């Protein structure tokens, strides 16, 4: 087995490969469901914690634990602490760091209850072979909210275990001890002290105390709620951080994979002789049954030259065109699923006051680091380094593909050069594993930009029809009909999808939360010739664009200020109060209603996602000749409950706004002649710094219930609607299809 | 052939293709320089060649002999960061970080050439460096801060 050359140096830090090897870490279930590490290399204390663990699973683990003495693989901590004799305290996390700052936020939460500074903790990425389990992966903006309580409890429990042991060693009552960093000392006599490391080294049969330790009240937080520099920043500005595309091991080769010429083409046959003769090619792998052909070579260039030299015969399928897809992507007809029914909207909508339709296009996640993985497969073991949001899913599919048991496959998540839903897949890791197995050497596969644009899964297009009845200045009925391609159902077995009924990823953000007596949301699932899947926020952006544009249309039709219109339709509930607060804060920050420079206008919109409420005011101008909208400023107010790292949350908000602006103005993928038209960024441009608005952020916490909520996806919800609404305020014309390209802007202006 | 990279002469075989990017990454293991598009559109691979911000993915090895090539790994000596890196650190600029070497090298080249670069100059220099995470607000403020930091340092040195 080859050694890691760089993986240890620049962090995406993982435990040394030896410790990470399969089967060594075992856990004993202790009182209160905590896991105590058993058989650690050397002395030390390990305390693991499960997150959102169904009680049943824990029961199984306990039973098994009684029989065997060990928890085995059924107790699966999502995170654990290790206190080592050299006084290092390590926090292992299954959640991966893809730029969202999760390792820093979780370190802050843990440090708070441990009485430490976050710098006192070494944050490490757990591999899949360390007795951990996190099938959900890192997605959905719930890493912090789901781990907040379990992690605090584990940290507090660890602290109390260490304190009790310190008291015993120093022959003092626990009350006489004070903590200073990673040590306890006797109050009044700092020379009598013992470090965490010495405590860990001194004992092996650790027990978890019966009582839950008291958790710090929010008023006493010293780490949570303070801006903290990210643990990964330094390595990311020196080039030391190691990502999936960067991993190197001794003796590695490079792989490339043959791609179909169109979306529907299937491989009939392939001749490999020419490819085998290409300089540097070591192996050509053909698996016709699975439609897989790959080349292993001494360099990426040689591997791609090998692919070019293959003589493949394809069975071409239908050559889809974008227009056909647009025509099929419409609401109505059989198969609609009503996912929200309050009152009787259809009855009230027989003669609606207003009806409008909106559209959003295909879009591509486009993490700047394309898919990448290195696989090192031997007869009975495989190690995979990958930029992945879903290490455990990768493990499963790799094991299937190369005929190993899951326990024989270890997936080591590296830093991710962006994820955004796209790195929840497993294709590249499976490709690398197949090729490594065939070549008998470690193989790295790094996708080209063309593969990243053409061979993944993409954000589906959507169509929306909204209708409302307005009486006496209030909406009495509102209906949202929505059609979308699959978002999460792509990855669901058919039975499960049928059972669930409608793709909740596709209708994320589609439900109508305003205080309206009659509200219906009906969704249609439309089949598409291309695989569609998760994209940052899932359906949030498209659905919010439709609903919040329509709210704006209704406000203007009623002659009411759009801010006042929204406030008027908020219920007197906690949600309503939280939304009111962010709307008012965004209006204040964005100078809503205040004078503007000539040629500018403002628009407002809001959204709710993962129980985080967001409101934004966008300020825009227009180059009429060119049909180009310029977004100058976006003021964003967000209530995501308790904030762990305010600076990290602001960064997520700023980035979310850029995603919103990009989707509103630029991003659109088209299918031409049966394939994705774009081969590189010239045909699928992203937002640039020159087009980026200034962003102002206000963070609120109206509920003050001490609970953190999602921040990775919610901020991008309202941006596109706010920009479209500002455009209307400026021109009196409505844009109902994103992106607002010059052609669409000009068409709207001359309408 | 021999190339001068970060002040040292390095032997480069060209076994990883004709372009500088893959020699840096796959032959020399200097993976701080990133791949984003391979055709000069995204800026992730930006290095500095004889003082000019240069896209390594479209820069042939042939013709680089005798030139000074600088990559992100050569910016600091390990202990002290380059003022541009320092500013990016202080502004907590990176999210995923994949674009950051390219952003930083572009700003370094700009400020070395034009120490009084304005915000408009900075935006123009960075206008073809994508950041998918959308760190543009901080990239701009960090670059401006770096410009001031370097100006102040020059002032001290002159005084
Ligand atoms: S990788 Fe060179 S410009 Fe994109
Ligand atoms: S930080 Fe992720 S691409 Fe810029």
PDB file of N, CA and C in Angstrom, chain A residues 27 30-36 45-51 77-83 89-93 106 109-116 121 146-163 196 206-209 211-216:
ATOM      1  N   UNK A  27     -15.821   0.872  19.485  1.00  0.00           N
ATOM      2  CA  UNK A  27     -16.520   1.712  20.446  1.00  0.00           C
ATOM      3  C   UNK A  27     -17.323   0.858  21.400  1.00  0.00           C
ATOM      4  N   UNK A  30     -21.672   3.562  26.141  1.00  0.00           N
ATOM      5  CA  UNK A  30     -21.670   3.859  27.566  1.00  0.00           C
ATOM      6  C   UNK A  30     -23.029   4.384  27.969  1.00  0.00           C
ATOM      7  N   UNK A  31     -23.112   4.773  29.200  1.00  0.00           N
ATOM      8  CA  UNK A  31     -24.333   5.407  29.679  1.00  0.00           C
ATOM      9  C   UNK A  31     -24.693   6.580  28.793  1.00  0.00           C
ATOM     10  N   UNK A  32     -25.934   6.855  28.731  1.00  0.00           N
ATOM     11  CA  UNK A  32     -26.461   8.015  28.008  1.00  0.00           C
ATOM     12  C   UNK A  32     -26.077   7.996  26.541  1.00  0.00           C
ATOM     13  N   UNK A  33     -25.745   6.801  26.034  1.00  0.00           N
ATOM     14  CA  UNK A  33     -25.568   6.677  24.586  1.00  0.00           C
ATOM     15  C   UNK A  33     -24.253   7.203  24.059  1.00  0.00           C
ATOM     16  N   UNK A  34     -23.352   7.609  24.922  1.00  0.00           N
ATOM     17  CA  UNK A  34     -22.042   8.020  24.420  1.00  0.00           C
ATOM     18  C   UNK A  34     -21.217   6.797  24.091  1.00  0.00           C
ATOM     19  N   UNK A  35     -20.215   7.004  23.292  1.00  0.00           N
ATOM     20  CA  UNK A  35     -19.361   5.911  22.844  1.00  0.00           C
ATOM     21  C   UNK A  35     -17.965   6.149  23.384  1.00  0.00           C
ATOM     22  N   UNK A  36     -17.419   5.122  23.972  1.00  0.00           N
ATOM     23  CA  UNK A  36     -16.059   5.262  24.468  1.00  0.00           C
ATOM     24  C   UNK A  36     -15.150   4.435  23.591  1.00  0.00           C
ATOM     25  N   UNK A  45      -7.959   8.946  25.664  1.00  0.00           N
ATOM     26  CA  UNK A  45      -9.390   8.865  25.907  1.00  0.00           C
ATOM     27  C   UNK A  45     -10.107   9.303  24.636  1.00  0.00           C
ATOM     28  N   UNK A  46     -11.046   8.494  24.191  1.00  0.00           N
ATOM     29  CA  UNK A  46     -11.851   8.893  23.036  1.00  0.00           C
ATOM     30  C   UNK A  46     -13.317   8.846  23.431  1.00  0.00           C
ATOM     31  N   UNK A  47     -14.022   9.899  23.144  1.00  0.00           N
ATOM     32  CA  UNK A  47     -15.444   9.955  23.446  1.00  0.00           C
ATOM     33  C   UNK A  47     -16.194  10.354  22.180  1.00  0.00           C
ATOM     34  N   UNK A  48     -17.091   9.472  21.762  1.00  0.00           N
ATOM     35  CA  UNK A  48     -17.805   9.721  20.513  1.00  0.00           C
ATOM     36  C   UNK A  48     -19.246  10.097  20.761  1.00  0.00           C
ATOM     37  N   UNK A  49     -19.826  10.699  19.757  1.00  0.00           N
ATOM     38  CA  UNK A  49     -21.202  11.131  19.918  1.00  0.00           C
ATOM     39  C   UNK A  49     -21.973  10.890  18.630  1.00  0.00           C
ATOM     40  N   UNK A  50     -23.170  10.385  18.798  1.00  0.00           N
ATOM     41  CA  UNK A  50     -24.025  10.157  17.636  1.00  0.00           C
ATOM     42  C   UNK A  50     -24.986  11.322  17.510  1.00  0.00           C
ATOM     43  N   UNK A  51     -25.381  11.579  16.307  1.00  0.00           N
ATOM     44  CA  UNK A  51     -26.233  12.735  16.049  1.00  0.00           C
ATOM     45  C   UNK A  51     -27.545  12.271  15.453  1.00  0.00           C
ATOM     46  N   UNK A  77     -20.389   6.916  15.689  1.00  0.00           N
ATOM     47  CA  UNK A  77     -20.341   8.326  16.065  1.00  0.00           C
ATOM     48  C   UNK A  77     -20.224   9.211  14.833  1.00  0.00           C
ATOM     49  N   UNK A  78     -20.854  10.370  14.893  1.00  0.00           N
ATOM     50  CA  UNK A  78     -20.706  11.371  13.833  1.00  0.00           C
ATOM     51  C   UNK A  78     -19.530  12.273  14.135  1.00  0.00           C
ATOM     52  N   UNK A  79     -19.109  12.231  15.366  1.00  0.00           N
ATOM     53  CA  UNK A  79     -18.001  13.090  15.765  1.00  0.00           C
ATOM     54  C   UNK A  79     -17.427  12.497  17.037  1.00  0.00           C
ATOM     55  N   UNK A  80     -16.159  12.664  17.243  1.00  0.00           N
ATOM     56  CA  UNK A  80     -15.632  12.246  18.532  1.00  0.00           C
ATOM     57  C   UNK A  80     -14.396  13.039  18.911  1.00  0.00           C
ATOM     58  N   UNK A  81     -14.138  13.010  20.207  1.00  0.00           N
ATOM     59  CA  UNK A  81     -12.969  13.676  20.751  1.00  0.00           C
ATOM     60  C   UNK A  81     -11.928  12.638  21.103  1.00  0.00           C
ATOM     61  N   UNK A  82     -10.688  13.010  20.961  1.00  0.00           N
ATOM     62  CA  UNK A  82      -9.614  12.199  21.497  1.00  0.00           C
ATOM     63  C   UNK A  82      -8.709  13.085  22.329  1.00  0.00           C
ATOM     64  N   UNK A  83      -8.437  12.624  23.521  1.00  0.00           N
ATOM     65  CA  UNK A  83      -7.456  13.313  24.352  1.00  0.00           C
ATOM     66  C   UNK A  83      -6.235  12.421  24.386  1.00  0.00           C
ATOM     67  N   UNK A  89      -5.811  17.661  22.037  1.00  0.00           N
ATOM     68  CA  UNK A  89      -7.233  17.316  22.033  1.00  0.00           C
ATOM     69  C   UNK A  89      -7.689  17.394  20.585  1.00  0.00           C
ATOM     70  N   UNK A  90      -8.197  16.275  20.093  1.00  0.00           N
ATOM     71  CA  UNK A  90      -8.574  16.230  18.682  1.00  0.00           C
ATOM     72  C   UNK A  90     -10.075  16.035  18.535  1.00  0.00           C
ATOM     73  N   UNK A  91     -10.614  16.735  17.579  1.00  0.00           N
ATOM     74  CA  UNK A  91     -12.034  16.606  17.263  1.00  0.00           C
ATOM     75  C   UNK A  91     -12.149  16.041  15.855  1.00  0.00           C
ATOM     76  N   UNK A  92     -12.698  14.847  15.761  1.00  0.00           N
ATOM     77  CA  UNK A  92     -12.901  14.202  14.466  1.00  0.00           C
ATOM     78  C   UNK A  92     -14.322  14.457  13.994  1.00  0.00           C
ATOM     79  N   UNK A  93     -14.440  14.829  12.726  1.00  0.00           N
ATOM     80  CA  UNK A  93     -15.759  15.157  12.178  1.00  0.00           C
ATOM     81  C   UNK A  93     -16.014  14.362  10.911  1.00  0.00           C
ATOM     82  N   UNK A 106     -18.091  23.984  14.143  1.00  0.00           N
ATOM     83  CA  UNK A 106     -18.218  22.851  15.057  1.00  0.00           C
ATOM     84  C   UNK A 106     -17.113  22.893  16.117  1.00  0.00           C
ATOM     85  N   UNK A 109     -18.260  25.285  18.760  1.00  0.00           N
ATOM     86  CA  UNK A 109     -19.297  24.705  19.630  1.00  0.00           C
ATOM     87  C   UNK A 109     -18.647  23.782  20.663  1.00  0.00           C
ATOM     88  N   UNK A 110     -17.716  22.960  20.195  1.00  0.00           N
ATOM     89  CA  UNK A 110     -17.059  22.016  21.103  1.00  0.00           C
ATOM     90  C   UNK A 110     -16.183  22.748  22.101  1.00  0.00           C
ATOM     91  N   UNK A 111     -15.446  23.727  21.628  1.00  0.00           N
ATOM     92  CA  UNK A 111     -14.525  24.459  22.500  1.00  0.00           C
ATOM     93  C   UNK A 111     -15.283  25.163  23.616  1.00  0.00           C
ATOM     94  N   UNK A 112     -16.452  25.659  23.290  1.00  0.00           N
ATOM     95  CA  UNK A 112     -17.235  26.386  24.285  1.00  0.00           C
ATOM     96  C   UNK A 112     -17.451  25.538  25.538  1.00  0.00           C
ATOM     97  N   UNK A 113     -17.931  24.306  25.354  1.00  0.00           N
ATOM     98  CA  UNK A 113     -18.240  23.474  26.519  1.00  0.00           C
ATOM     99  C   UNK A 113     -16.996  22.829  27.121  1.00  0.00           C
ATOM    100  N   UNK A 114     -15.943  22.715  26.328  1.00  0.00           N
ATOM    101  CA  UNK A 114     -14.710  22.156  26.884  1.00  0.00           C
ATOM    102  C   UNK A 114     -13.931  23.209  27.672  1.00  0.00           C
ATOM    103  N   UNK A 115     -14.384  24.453  27.617  1.00  0.00           N
ATOM    104  CA  UNK A 115     -13.659  25.519  28.303  1.00  0.00           C
ATOM    105  C   UNK A 115     -12.344  25.846  27.623  1.00  0.00           C
ATOM    106  N   UNK A 116     -12.295  25.616  26.314  1.00  0.00           N
ATOM    107  CA  UNK A 116     -11.058  25.847  25.564  1.00  0.00           C
ATOM    108  C   UNK A 116     -11.277  26.930  24.515  1.00  0.00           C
ATOM    109  N   UNK A 121      -8.075  22.971  19.913  1.00  0.00           N
ATOM    110  CA  UNK A 121      -8.567  21.727  19.320  1.00  0.00           C
ATOM    111  C   UNK A 121      -7.931  21.524  17.958  1.00  0.00           C
ATOM    112  N   UNK A 146     -27.926  20.274  13.355  1.00  0.00           N
ATOM    113  CA  UNK A 146     -28.138  18.904  13.827  1.00  0.00           C
ATOM    114  C   UNK A 146     -27.088  18.504  14.861  1.00  0.00           C
ATOM    115  N   UNK A 147     -25.910  19.100  14.796  1.00  0.00           N
ATOM    116  CA  UNK A 147     -24.849  18.672  15.704  1.00  0.00           C
ATOM    117  C   UNK A 147     -24.728  19.547  16.943  1.00  0.00           C
ATOM    118  N   UNK A 148     -25.457  20.645  16.959  1.00  0.00           N
ATOM    119  CA  UNK A 148     -25.262  21.622  18.027  1.00  0.00           C
ATOM    120  C   UNK A 148     -25.420  21.001  19.420  1.00  0.00           C
ATOM    121  N   UNK A 149     -26.556  20.394  19.679  1.00  0.00           N
ATOM    122  CA  UNK A 149     -26.774  19.848  21.021  1.00  0.00           C
ATOM    123  C   UNK A 149     -25.934  18.618  21.327  1.00  0.00           C
ATOM    124  N   UNK A 150     -25.893  17.618  20.423  1.00  0.00           N
ATOM    125  CA  UNK A 150     -25.074  16.441  20.724  1.00  0.00           C
ATOM    126  C   UNK A 150     -23.605  16.788  20.977  1.00  0.00           C
ATOM    127  N   UNK A 151     -23.090  17.694  20.194  1.00  0.00           N
ATOM    128  CA  UNK A 151     -21.680  18.039  20.338  1.00  0.00           C
ATOM    129  C   UNK A 151     -21.425  18.775  21.648  1.00  0.00           C
ATOM    130  N   UNK A 152     -22.327  19.661  22.004  1.00  0.00           N
ATOM    131  CA  UNK A 152     -22.160  20.365  23.288  1.00  0.00           C
ATOM    132  C   UNK A 152     -22.223  19.392  24.449  1.00  0.00           C
ATOM    133  N   UNK A 153     -23.194  18.470  24.358  1.00  0.00           N
ATOM    134  CA  UNK A 153     -23.323  17.505  25.460  1.00  0.00           C
ATOM    135  C   UNK A 153     -22.098  16.629  25.576  1.00  0.00           C
ATOM    136  N   UNK A 154     -21.576  16.211  24.437  1.00  0.00           N
ATOM    137  CA  UNK A 154     -20.387  15.366  24.461  1.00  0.00           C
ATOM    138  C   UNK A 154     -19.202  16.135  25.037  1.00  0.00           C
ATOM    139  N   UNK A 155     -19.060  17.386  24.621  1.00  0.00           N
ATOM    140  CA  UNK A 155     -17.934  18.192  25.096  1.00  0.00           C
ATOM    141  C   UNK A 155     -18.045  18.423  26.599  1.00  0.00           C
ATOM    142  N   UNK A 156     -19.243  18.714  27.054  1.00  0.00           N
ATOM    143  CA  UNK A 156     -19.434  18.964  28.481  1.00  0.00           C
ATOM    144  C   UNK A 156     -19.195  17.685  29.279  1.00  0.00           C
ATOM    145  N   UNK A 157     -19.625  16.566  28.718  1.00  0.00           N
ATOM    146  CA  UNK A 157     -19.424  15.288  29.402  1.00  0.00           C
ATOM    147  C   UNK A 157     -17.936  14.970  29.502  1.00  0.00           C
ATOM    148  N   UNK A 158     -17.229  15.193  28.410  1.00  0.00           N
ATOM    149  CA  UNK A 158     -15.785  14.959  28.411  1.00  0.00           C
ATOM    150  C   UNK A 158     -15.105  15.833  29.462  1.00  0.00           C
ATOM    151  N   UNK A 159     -15.506  17.093  29.500  1.00  0.00           N
ATOM    152  CA  UNK A 159     -14.907  18.018  30.463  1.00  0.00           C
ATOM    153  C   UNK A 159     -15.139  17.525  31.891  1.00  0.00           C
ATOM    154  N   UNK A 160     -16.364  17.053  32.165  1.00  0.00           N
ATOM    155  CA  UNK A 160     -16.669  16.605  33.525  1.00  0.00           C
ATOM    156  C   UNK A 160     -15.940  15.303  33.860  1.00  0.00           C
ATOM    157  N   UNK A 161     -15.773  14.439  32.882  1.00  0.00           N
ATOM    158  CA  UNK A 161     -15.007  13.210  33.124  1.00  0.00           C
ATOM    159  C   UNK A 161     -13.572  13.554  33.486  1.00  0.00           C
ATOM    160  N   UNK A 162     -13.022  14.507  32.750  1.00  0.00           N
ATOM    161  CA  UNK A 162     -11.631  14.902  33.013  1.00  0.00           C
ATOM    162  C   UNK A 162     -11.526  15.611  34.368  1.00  0.00           C
ATOM    163  N   UNK A 163     -12.514  16.426  34.664  1.00  0.00           N
ATOM    164  CA  UNK A 163     -12.480  17.149  35.936  1.00  0.00           C
ATOM    165  C   UNK A 163     -12.546  16.173  37.118  1.00  0.00           C
ATOM    166  N   UNK A 196      -4.799  17.645  30.666  1.00  0.00           N
ATOM    167  CA  UNK A 196      -5.737  16.693  30.067  1.00  0.00           C
ATOM    168  C   UNK A 196      -4.976  15.433  29.636  1.00  0.00           C
ATOM    169  N   UNK A 206     -12.533   4.331  31.457  1.00  0.00           N
ATOM    170  CA  UNK A 206     -13.336   5.533  31.642  1.00  0.00           C
ATOM    171  C   UNK A 206     -14.826   5.212  31.696  1.00  0.00           C
ATOM    172  N   UNK A 207     -15.502   5.927  32.551  1.00  0.00           N
ATOM    173  CA  UNK A 207     -16.958   5.785  32.629  1.00  0.00           C
ATOM    174  C   UNK A 207     -17.595   7.140  32.391  1.00  0.00           C
ATOM    175  N   UNK A 208     -18.744   7.093  31.753  1.00  0.00           N
ATOM    176  CA  UNK A 208     -19.491   8.336  31.549  1.00  0.00           C
ATOM    177  C   UNK A 208     -20.361   8.570  32.778  1.00  0.00           C
ATOM    178  N   UNK A 209     -20.322   9.767  33.345  1.00  0.00           N
ATOM    179  CA  UNK A 209     -21.132  10.032  34.539  1.00  0.00           C
ATOM    180  C   UNK A 209     -22.625   9.862  34.259  1.00  0.00           C
ATOM    181  N   UNK A 211     -25.185  11.573  35.511  1.00  0.00           N
ATOM    182  CA  UNK A 211     -25.945  12.816  35.304  1.00  0.00           C
ATOM    183  C   UNK A 211     -25.443  13.549  34.069  1.00  0.00           C
ATOM    184  N   UNK A 212     -26.411  14.184  33.413  1.00  0.00           N
ATOM    185  CA  UNK A 212     -26.024  15.084  32.329  1.00  0.00           C
ATOM    186  C   UNK A 212     -25.322  16.287  32.946  1.00  0.00           C
ATOM    187  N   UNK A 213     -24.197  16.674  32.406  1.00  0.00           N
ATOM    188  CA  UNK A 213     -23.577  17.896  32.918  1.00  0.00           C
ATOM    189  C   UNK A 213     -24.409  19.105  32.506  1.00  0.00           C
ATOM    190  N   UNK A 214     -24.329  20.146  33.326  1.00  0.00           N
ATOM    191  CA  UNK A 214     -25.053  21.358  32.968  1.00  0.00           C
ATOM    192  C   UNK A 214     -24.379  21.991  31.756  1.00  0.00           C
ATOM    193  N   UNK A 215     -25.192  22.406  30.789  1.00  0.00           N
ATOM    194  CA  UNK A 215     -24.629  23.113  29.643  1.00  0.00           C
ATOM    195  C   UNK A 215     -24.644  24.607  29.934  1.00  0.00           C
ATOM    196  N   UNK A 216     -23.674  25.291  29.371  1.00  0.00           N
ATOM    197  CA  UNK A 216     -23.584  26.737  29.591  1.00  0.00           C
ATOM    198  C   UNK A 216     -24.838  27.437  29.097  1.00  0.00           C
TER     199      UNK A 216
END
